[in-house]
CSV table of C-alpha atoms in Angstrom, one decimal:
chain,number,residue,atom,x,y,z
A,1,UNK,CA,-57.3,-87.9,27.5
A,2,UNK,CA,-54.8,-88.3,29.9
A,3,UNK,CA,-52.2,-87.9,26.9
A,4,UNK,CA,-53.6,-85.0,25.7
A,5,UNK,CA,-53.1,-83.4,29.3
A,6,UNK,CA,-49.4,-84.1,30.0
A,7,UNK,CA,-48.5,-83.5,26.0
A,8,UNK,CA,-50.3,-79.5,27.1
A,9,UNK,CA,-48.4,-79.5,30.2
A,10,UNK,CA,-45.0,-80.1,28.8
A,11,UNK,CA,-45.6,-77.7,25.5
A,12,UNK,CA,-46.7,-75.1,28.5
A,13,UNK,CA,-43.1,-75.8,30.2
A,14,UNK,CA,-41.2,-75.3,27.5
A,15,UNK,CA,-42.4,-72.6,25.7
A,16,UNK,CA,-41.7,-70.6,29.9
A,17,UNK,CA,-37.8,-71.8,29.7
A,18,UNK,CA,-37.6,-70.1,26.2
A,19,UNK,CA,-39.0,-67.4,27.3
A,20,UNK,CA,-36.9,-67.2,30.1
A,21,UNK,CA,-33.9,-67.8,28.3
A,22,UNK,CA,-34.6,-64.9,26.1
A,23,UNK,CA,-35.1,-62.6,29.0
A,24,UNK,CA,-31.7,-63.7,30.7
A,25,UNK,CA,-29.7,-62.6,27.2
A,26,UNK,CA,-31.3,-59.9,26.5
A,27,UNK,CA,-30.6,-58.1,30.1
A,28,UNK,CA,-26.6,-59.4,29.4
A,29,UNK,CA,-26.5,-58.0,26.0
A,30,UNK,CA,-27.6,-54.1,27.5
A,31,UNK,CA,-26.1,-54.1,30.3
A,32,UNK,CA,-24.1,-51.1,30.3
A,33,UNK,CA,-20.2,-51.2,30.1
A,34,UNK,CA,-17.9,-49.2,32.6
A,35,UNK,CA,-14.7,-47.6,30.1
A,36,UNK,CA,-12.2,-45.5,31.8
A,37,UNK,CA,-11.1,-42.5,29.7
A,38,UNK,CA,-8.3,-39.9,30.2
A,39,UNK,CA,-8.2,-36.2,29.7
A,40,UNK,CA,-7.2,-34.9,26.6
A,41,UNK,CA,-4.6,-31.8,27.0
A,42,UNK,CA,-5.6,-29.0,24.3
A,43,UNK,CA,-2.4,-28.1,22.4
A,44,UNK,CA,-2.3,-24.6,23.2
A,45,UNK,CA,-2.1,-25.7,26.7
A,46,UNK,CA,1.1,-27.5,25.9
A,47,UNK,CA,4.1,-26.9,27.8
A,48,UNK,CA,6.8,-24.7,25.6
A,49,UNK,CA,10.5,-24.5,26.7
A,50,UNK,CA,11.4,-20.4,27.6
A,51,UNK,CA,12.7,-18.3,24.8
A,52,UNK,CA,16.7,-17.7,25.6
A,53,UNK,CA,18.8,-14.8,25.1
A,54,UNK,CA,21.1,-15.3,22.2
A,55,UNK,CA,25.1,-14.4,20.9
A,56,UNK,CA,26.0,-12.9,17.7
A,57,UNK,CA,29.1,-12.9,16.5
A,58,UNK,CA,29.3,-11.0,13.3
A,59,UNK,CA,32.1,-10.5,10.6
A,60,UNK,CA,31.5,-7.8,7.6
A,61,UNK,CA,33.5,-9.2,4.8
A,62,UNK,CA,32.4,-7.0,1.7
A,63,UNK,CA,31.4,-3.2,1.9
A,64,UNK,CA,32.2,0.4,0.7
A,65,UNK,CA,32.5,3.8,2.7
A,66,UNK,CA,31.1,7.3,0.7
A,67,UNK,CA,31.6,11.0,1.8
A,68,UNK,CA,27.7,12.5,1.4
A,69,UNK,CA,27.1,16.5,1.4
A,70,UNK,CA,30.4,17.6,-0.2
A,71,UNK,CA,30.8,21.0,-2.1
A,72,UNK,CA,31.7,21.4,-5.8
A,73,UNK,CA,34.2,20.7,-6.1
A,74,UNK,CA,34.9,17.9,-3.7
A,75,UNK,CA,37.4,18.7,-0.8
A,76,UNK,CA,37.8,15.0,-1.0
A,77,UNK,CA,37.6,14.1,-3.9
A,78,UNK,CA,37.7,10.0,-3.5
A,79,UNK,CA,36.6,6.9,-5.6
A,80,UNK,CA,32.9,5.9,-5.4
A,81,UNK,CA,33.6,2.0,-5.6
A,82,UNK,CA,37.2,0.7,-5.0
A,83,UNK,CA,37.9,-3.2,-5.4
A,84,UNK,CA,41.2,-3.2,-2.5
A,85,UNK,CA,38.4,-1.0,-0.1
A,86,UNK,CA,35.8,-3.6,-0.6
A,87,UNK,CA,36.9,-6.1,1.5
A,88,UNK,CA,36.4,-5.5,5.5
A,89,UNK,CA,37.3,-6.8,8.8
A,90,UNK,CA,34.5,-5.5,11.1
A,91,UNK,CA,33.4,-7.5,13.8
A,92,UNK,CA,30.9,-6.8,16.5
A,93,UNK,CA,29.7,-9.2,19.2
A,94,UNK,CA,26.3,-8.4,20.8
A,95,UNK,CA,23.9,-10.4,23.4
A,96,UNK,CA,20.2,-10.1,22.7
A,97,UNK,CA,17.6,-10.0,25.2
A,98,UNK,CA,14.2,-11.2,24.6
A,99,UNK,CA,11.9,-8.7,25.3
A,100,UNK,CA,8.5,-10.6,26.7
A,101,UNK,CA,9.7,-13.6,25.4
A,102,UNK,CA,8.3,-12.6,22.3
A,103,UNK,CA,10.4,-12.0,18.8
A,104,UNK,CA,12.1,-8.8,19.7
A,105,UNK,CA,15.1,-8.1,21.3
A,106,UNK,CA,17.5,-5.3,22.5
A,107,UNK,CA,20.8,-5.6,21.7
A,108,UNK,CA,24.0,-4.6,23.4
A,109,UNK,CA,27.9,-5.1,22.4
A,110,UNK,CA,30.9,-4.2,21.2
A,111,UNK,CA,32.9,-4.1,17.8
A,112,UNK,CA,36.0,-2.6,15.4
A,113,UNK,CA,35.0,-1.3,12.3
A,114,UNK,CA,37.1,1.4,10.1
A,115,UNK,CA,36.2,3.5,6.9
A,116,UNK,CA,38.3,3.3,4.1
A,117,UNK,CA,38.8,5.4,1.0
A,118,UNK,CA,40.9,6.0,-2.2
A,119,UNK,CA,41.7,8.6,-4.1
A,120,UNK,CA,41.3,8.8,-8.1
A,121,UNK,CA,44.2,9.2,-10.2
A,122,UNK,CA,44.3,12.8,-12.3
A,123,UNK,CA,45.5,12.7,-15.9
A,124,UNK,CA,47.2,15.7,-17.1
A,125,UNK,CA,48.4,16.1,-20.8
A,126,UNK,CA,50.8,13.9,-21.8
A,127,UNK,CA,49.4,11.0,-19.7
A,128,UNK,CA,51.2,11.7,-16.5
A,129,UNK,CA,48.9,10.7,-13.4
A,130,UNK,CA,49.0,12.3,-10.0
A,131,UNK,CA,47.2,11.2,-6.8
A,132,UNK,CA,46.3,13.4,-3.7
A,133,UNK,CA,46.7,12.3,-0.1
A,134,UNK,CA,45.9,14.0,3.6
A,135,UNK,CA,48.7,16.1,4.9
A,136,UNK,CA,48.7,18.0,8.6
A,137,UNK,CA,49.6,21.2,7.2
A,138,UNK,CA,49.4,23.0,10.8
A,139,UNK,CA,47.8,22.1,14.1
A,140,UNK,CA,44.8,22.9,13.5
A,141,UNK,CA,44.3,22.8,9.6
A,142,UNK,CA,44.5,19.3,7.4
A,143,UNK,CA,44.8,19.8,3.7
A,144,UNK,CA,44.3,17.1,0.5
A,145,UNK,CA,47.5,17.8,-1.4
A,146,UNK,CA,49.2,16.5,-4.5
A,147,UNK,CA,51.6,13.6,-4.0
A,148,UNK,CA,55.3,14.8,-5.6
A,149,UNK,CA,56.8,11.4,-5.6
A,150,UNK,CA,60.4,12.5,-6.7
A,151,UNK,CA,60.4,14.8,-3.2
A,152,UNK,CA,57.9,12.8,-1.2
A,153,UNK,CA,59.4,9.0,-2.5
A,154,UNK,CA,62.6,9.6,-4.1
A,155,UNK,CA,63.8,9.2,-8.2
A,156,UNK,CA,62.6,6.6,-10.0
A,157,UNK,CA,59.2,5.8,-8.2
A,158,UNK,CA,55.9,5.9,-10.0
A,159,UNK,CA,52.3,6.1,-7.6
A,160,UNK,CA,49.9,3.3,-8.4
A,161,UNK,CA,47.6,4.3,-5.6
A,162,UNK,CA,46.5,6.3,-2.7
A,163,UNK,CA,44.1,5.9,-0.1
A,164,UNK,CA,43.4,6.9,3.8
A,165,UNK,CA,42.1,4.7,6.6
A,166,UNK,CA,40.2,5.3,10.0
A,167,UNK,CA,39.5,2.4,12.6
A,168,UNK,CA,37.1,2.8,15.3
A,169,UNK,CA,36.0,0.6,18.5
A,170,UNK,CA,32.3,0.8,19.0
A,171,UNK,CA,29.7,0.4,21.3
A,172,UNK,CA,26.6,-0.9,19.6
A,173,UNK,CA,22.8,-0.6,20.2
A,174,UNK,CA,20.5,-2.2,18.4
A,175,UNK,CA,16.3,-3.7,18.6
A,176,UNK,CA,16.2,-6.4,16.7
A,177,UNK,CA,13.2,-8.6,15.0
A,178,UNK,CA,13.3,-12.3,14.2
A,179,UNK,CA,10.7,-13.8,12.1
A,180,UNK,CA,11.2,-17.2,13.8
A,181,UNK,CA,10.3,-16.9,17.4
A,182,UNK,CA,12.4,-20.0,18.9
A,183,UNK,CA,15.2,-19.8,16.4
A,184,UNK,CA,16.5,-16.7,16.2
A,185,UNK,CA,19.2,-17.4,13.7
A,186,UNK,CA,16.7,-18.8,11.2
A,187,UNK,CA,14.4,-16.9,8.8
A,188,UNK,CA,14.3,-13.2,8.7
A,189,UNK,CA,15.3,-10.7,10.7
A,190,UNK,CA,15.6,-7.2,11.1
A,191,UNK,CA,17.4,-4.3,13.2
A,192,UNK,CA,17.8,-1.0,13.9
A,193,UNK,CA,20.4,0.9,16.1
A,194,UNK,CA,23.3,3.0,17.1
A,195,UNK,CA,27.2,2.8,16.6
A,196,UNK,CA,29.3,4.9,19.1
A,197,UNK,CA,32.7,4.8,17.5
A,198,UNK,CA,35.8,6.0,19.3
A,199,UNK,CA,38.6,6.3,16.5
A,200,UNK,CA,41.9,4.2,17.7
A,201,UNK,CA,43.8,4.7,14.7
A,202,UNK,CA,43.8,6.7,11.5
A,203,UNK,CA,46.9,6.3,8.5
A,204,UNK,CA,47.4,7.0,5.4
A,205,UNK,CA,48.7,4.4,2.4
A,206,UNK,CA,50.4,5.5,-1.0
A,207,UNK,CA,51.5,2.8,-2.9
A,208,UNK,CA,54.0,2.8,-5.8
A,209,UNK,CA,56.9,1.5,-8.0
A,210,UNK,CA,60.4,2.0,-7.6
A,211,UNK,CA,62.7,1.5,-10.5
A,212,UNK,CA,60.2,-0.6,-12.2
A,213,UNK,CA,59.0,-2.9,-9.4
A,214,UNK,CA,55.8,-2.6,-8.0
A,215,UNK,CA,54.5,-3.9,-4.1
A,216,UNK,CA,56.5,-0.1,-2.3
A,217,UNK,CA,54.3,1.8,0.3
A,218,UNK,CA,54.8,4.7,2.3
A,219,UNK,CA,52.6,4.5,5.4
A,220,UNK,CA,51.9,7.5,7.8
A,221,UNK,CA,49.9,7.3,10.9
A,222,UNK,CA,48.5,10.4,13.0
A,223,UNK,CA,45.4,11.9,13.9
A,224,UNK,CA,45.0,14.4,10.8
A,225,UNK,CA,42.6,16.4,12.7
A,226,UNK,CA,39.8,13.3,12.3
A,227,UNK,CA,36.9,13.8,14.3
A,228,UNK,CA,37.7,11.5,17.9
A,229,UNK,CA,34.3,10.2,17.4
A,230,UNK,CA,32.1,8.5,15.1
A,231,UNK,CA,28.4,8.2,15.8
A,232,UNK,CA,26.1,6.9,13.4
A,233,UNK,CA,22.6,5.3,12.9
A,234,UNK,CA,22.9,2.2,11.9
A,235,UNK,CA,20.2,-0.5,10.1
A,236,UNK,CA,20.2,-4.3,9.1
A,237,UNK,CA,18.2,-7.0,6.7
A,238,UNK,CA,19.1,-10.5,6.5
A,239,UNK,CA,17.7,-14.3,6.2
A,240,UNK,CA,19.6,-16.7,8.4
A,241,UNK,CA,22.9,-16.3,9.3
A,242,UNK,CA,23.4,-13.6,6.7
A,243,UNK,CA,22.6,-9.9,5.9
A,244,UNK,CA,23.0,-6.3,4.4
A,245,UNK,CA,24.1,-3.3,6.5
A,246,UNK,CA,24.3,0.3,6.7
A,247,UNK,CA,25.3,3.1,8.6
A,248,UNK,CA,24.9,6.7,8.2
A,249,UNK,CA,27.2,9.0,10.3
A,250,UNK,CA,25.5,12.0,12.3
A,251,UNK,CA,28.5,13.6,13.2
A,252,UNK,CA,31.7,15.2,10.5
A,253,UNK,CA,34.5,13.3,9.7
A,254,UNK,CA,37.3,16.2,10.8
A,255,UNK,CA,37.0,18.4,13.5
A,256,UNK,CA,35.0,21.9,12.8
A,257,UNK,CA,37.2,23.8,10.6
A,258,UNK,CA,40.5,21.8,11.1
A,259,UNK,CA,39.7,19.7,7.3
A,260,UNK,CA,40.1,20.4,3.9
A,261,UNK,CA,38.0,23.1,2.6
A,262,UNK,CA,34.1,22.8,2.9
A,263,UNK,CA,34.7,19.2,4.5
A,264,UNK,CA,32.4,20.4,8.0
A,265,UNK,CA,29.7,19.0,6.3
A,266,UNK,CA,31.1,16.0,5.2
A,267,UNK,CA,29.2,12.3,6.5
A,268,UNK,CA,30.0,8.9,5.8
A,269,UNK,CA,27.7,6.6,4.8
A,270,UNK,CA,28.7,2.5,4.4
A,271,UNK,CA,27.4,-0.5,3.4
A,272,UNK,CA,28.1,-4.3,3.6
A,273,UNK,CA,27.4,-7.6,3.8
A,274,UNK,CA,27.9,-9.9,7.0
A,275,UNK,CA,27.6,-13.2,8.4
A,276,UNK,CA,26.9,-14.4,11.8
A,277,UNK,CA,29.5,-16.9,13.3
A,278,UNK,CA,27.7,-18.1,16.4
């Protein structure tokens, strides 16, 4: 009997410590875990560097100038592509400010640019070719006259080509559009604006043989009655670093009623390619 008690009594004491053990690692196992976390910054919230101003240095290596609005026939009657009047040295340098720090920008600076043309060679029976040029016949009255080479060059001289240039420094205007907002030379842009050209030079070039050998010129520099001004809206479309331009004058090329005959109404009109250096 005596067994029977103490073999209950221990059962009884062991079955409590199991019991208790069970309790104790149960309360470790869901006992909540302290984890420190940190605040996640939303992207848009991210910190972006200002949108600078920007240089553009630009160079117009290929191009050709054409007389719009002229009378039948032509008072000036020049080519409509000419391979020596193709290539250019135009420059402009503008400095673009960002307008709202956003992808526009206006545009200021300065530049050279000319307009060049040539006159055509006329065949006359027999297969002699003449050339015209610009000649100051009076003060106030510029004519486009036959070149005689034996008077105007001397014996022995044959023409190969005639042409008549106008440079210009300009003031330039422009609003501008870059596709890529933080790299402006990158991607697409666009622009539209205003050249104010003041004219600094105007010549013209005939070129010839003498006695067989080719390279002669006869240069002759003056105002020709040339307008003092050349004001003209100008427009732009490029990817990059390069582009196509052109530039419509609103004002005419000689002053009223000092040109050739019908030429009041005469405007240039150019285009050309460019590249940005900067």
């Amino acid at each position: 009997m005596k067994n029977k008690v103490a073999s209950l009594l221990l059962l009884f004491m062991a079955s409590h410590s199991v019991h208790s053990v069970n309790v104790t690692v149960s309360e470790d196992i869901v006992q909540p875990a302290i984890v420190e976390t940190q605040e996640v910054v939303p992207v848009d919230d991210a910190y972006v560097s200002p949108i600078e101003n920007y240089f553009s240095l630009t160079a117009e290596f290929l191009g050709m100038d054409y007389l719009l609005n002229q009378a039948n026939p032509a008072p000036l009657p020049v080519k409509k592509i000419d391979f020596w009047c193709m290539f250019r040295a135009n420059t402009a340098i503008l400095y673009a400010i960002r307008i709202n720090q956003s992808r526009f920008a206006f545009c200021a600076g300065i530049g050279r640019s000319s307009l060049s043309y040539s006159f055509p060679p006329t065949t006359h029976s027999g297969g002699e070719k003449t050339y015209k040029t610009l000649k100051r016949a009076s003060k106030s009255h510029t004519a486009c006259q036959q070149i005689d080479n034996v008077i105007q060059l001397g014996d022995g001289t044959e023409i190969t080509e005639s042409s008549f240039t106008i440079s210009y420094f300009d003031v330039l205007l422009r609003f501008r559009f870059n596709s890529v907002l933080n790299e402006p030379k990158e991607g697409f842009h666009t622009w539209l604006g205003m050249k104010f050209g003041f004219r600094v030079g105007s010549s013209t070039t005939i070129g010839y043989s003498e006695h067989g050998e080719s390279g002669a010129s006869l240069v002759r520099c003056g105002s020709f009655n040339l307008n003092r001004t050349h004001i003209a809206i100008q427009a732009g479309l490029g990817y990059g670093r390069f582009g196509l331009t052109g530039a419509y004058g609103l004002n005419p090329l000689f002053d009223k009623g000092q040109g050739p005959n019908s030429s009041d109404v005469v405007r240039p009109l150019s285009i050309g390619f460019y590249v940005d250096l900067l």
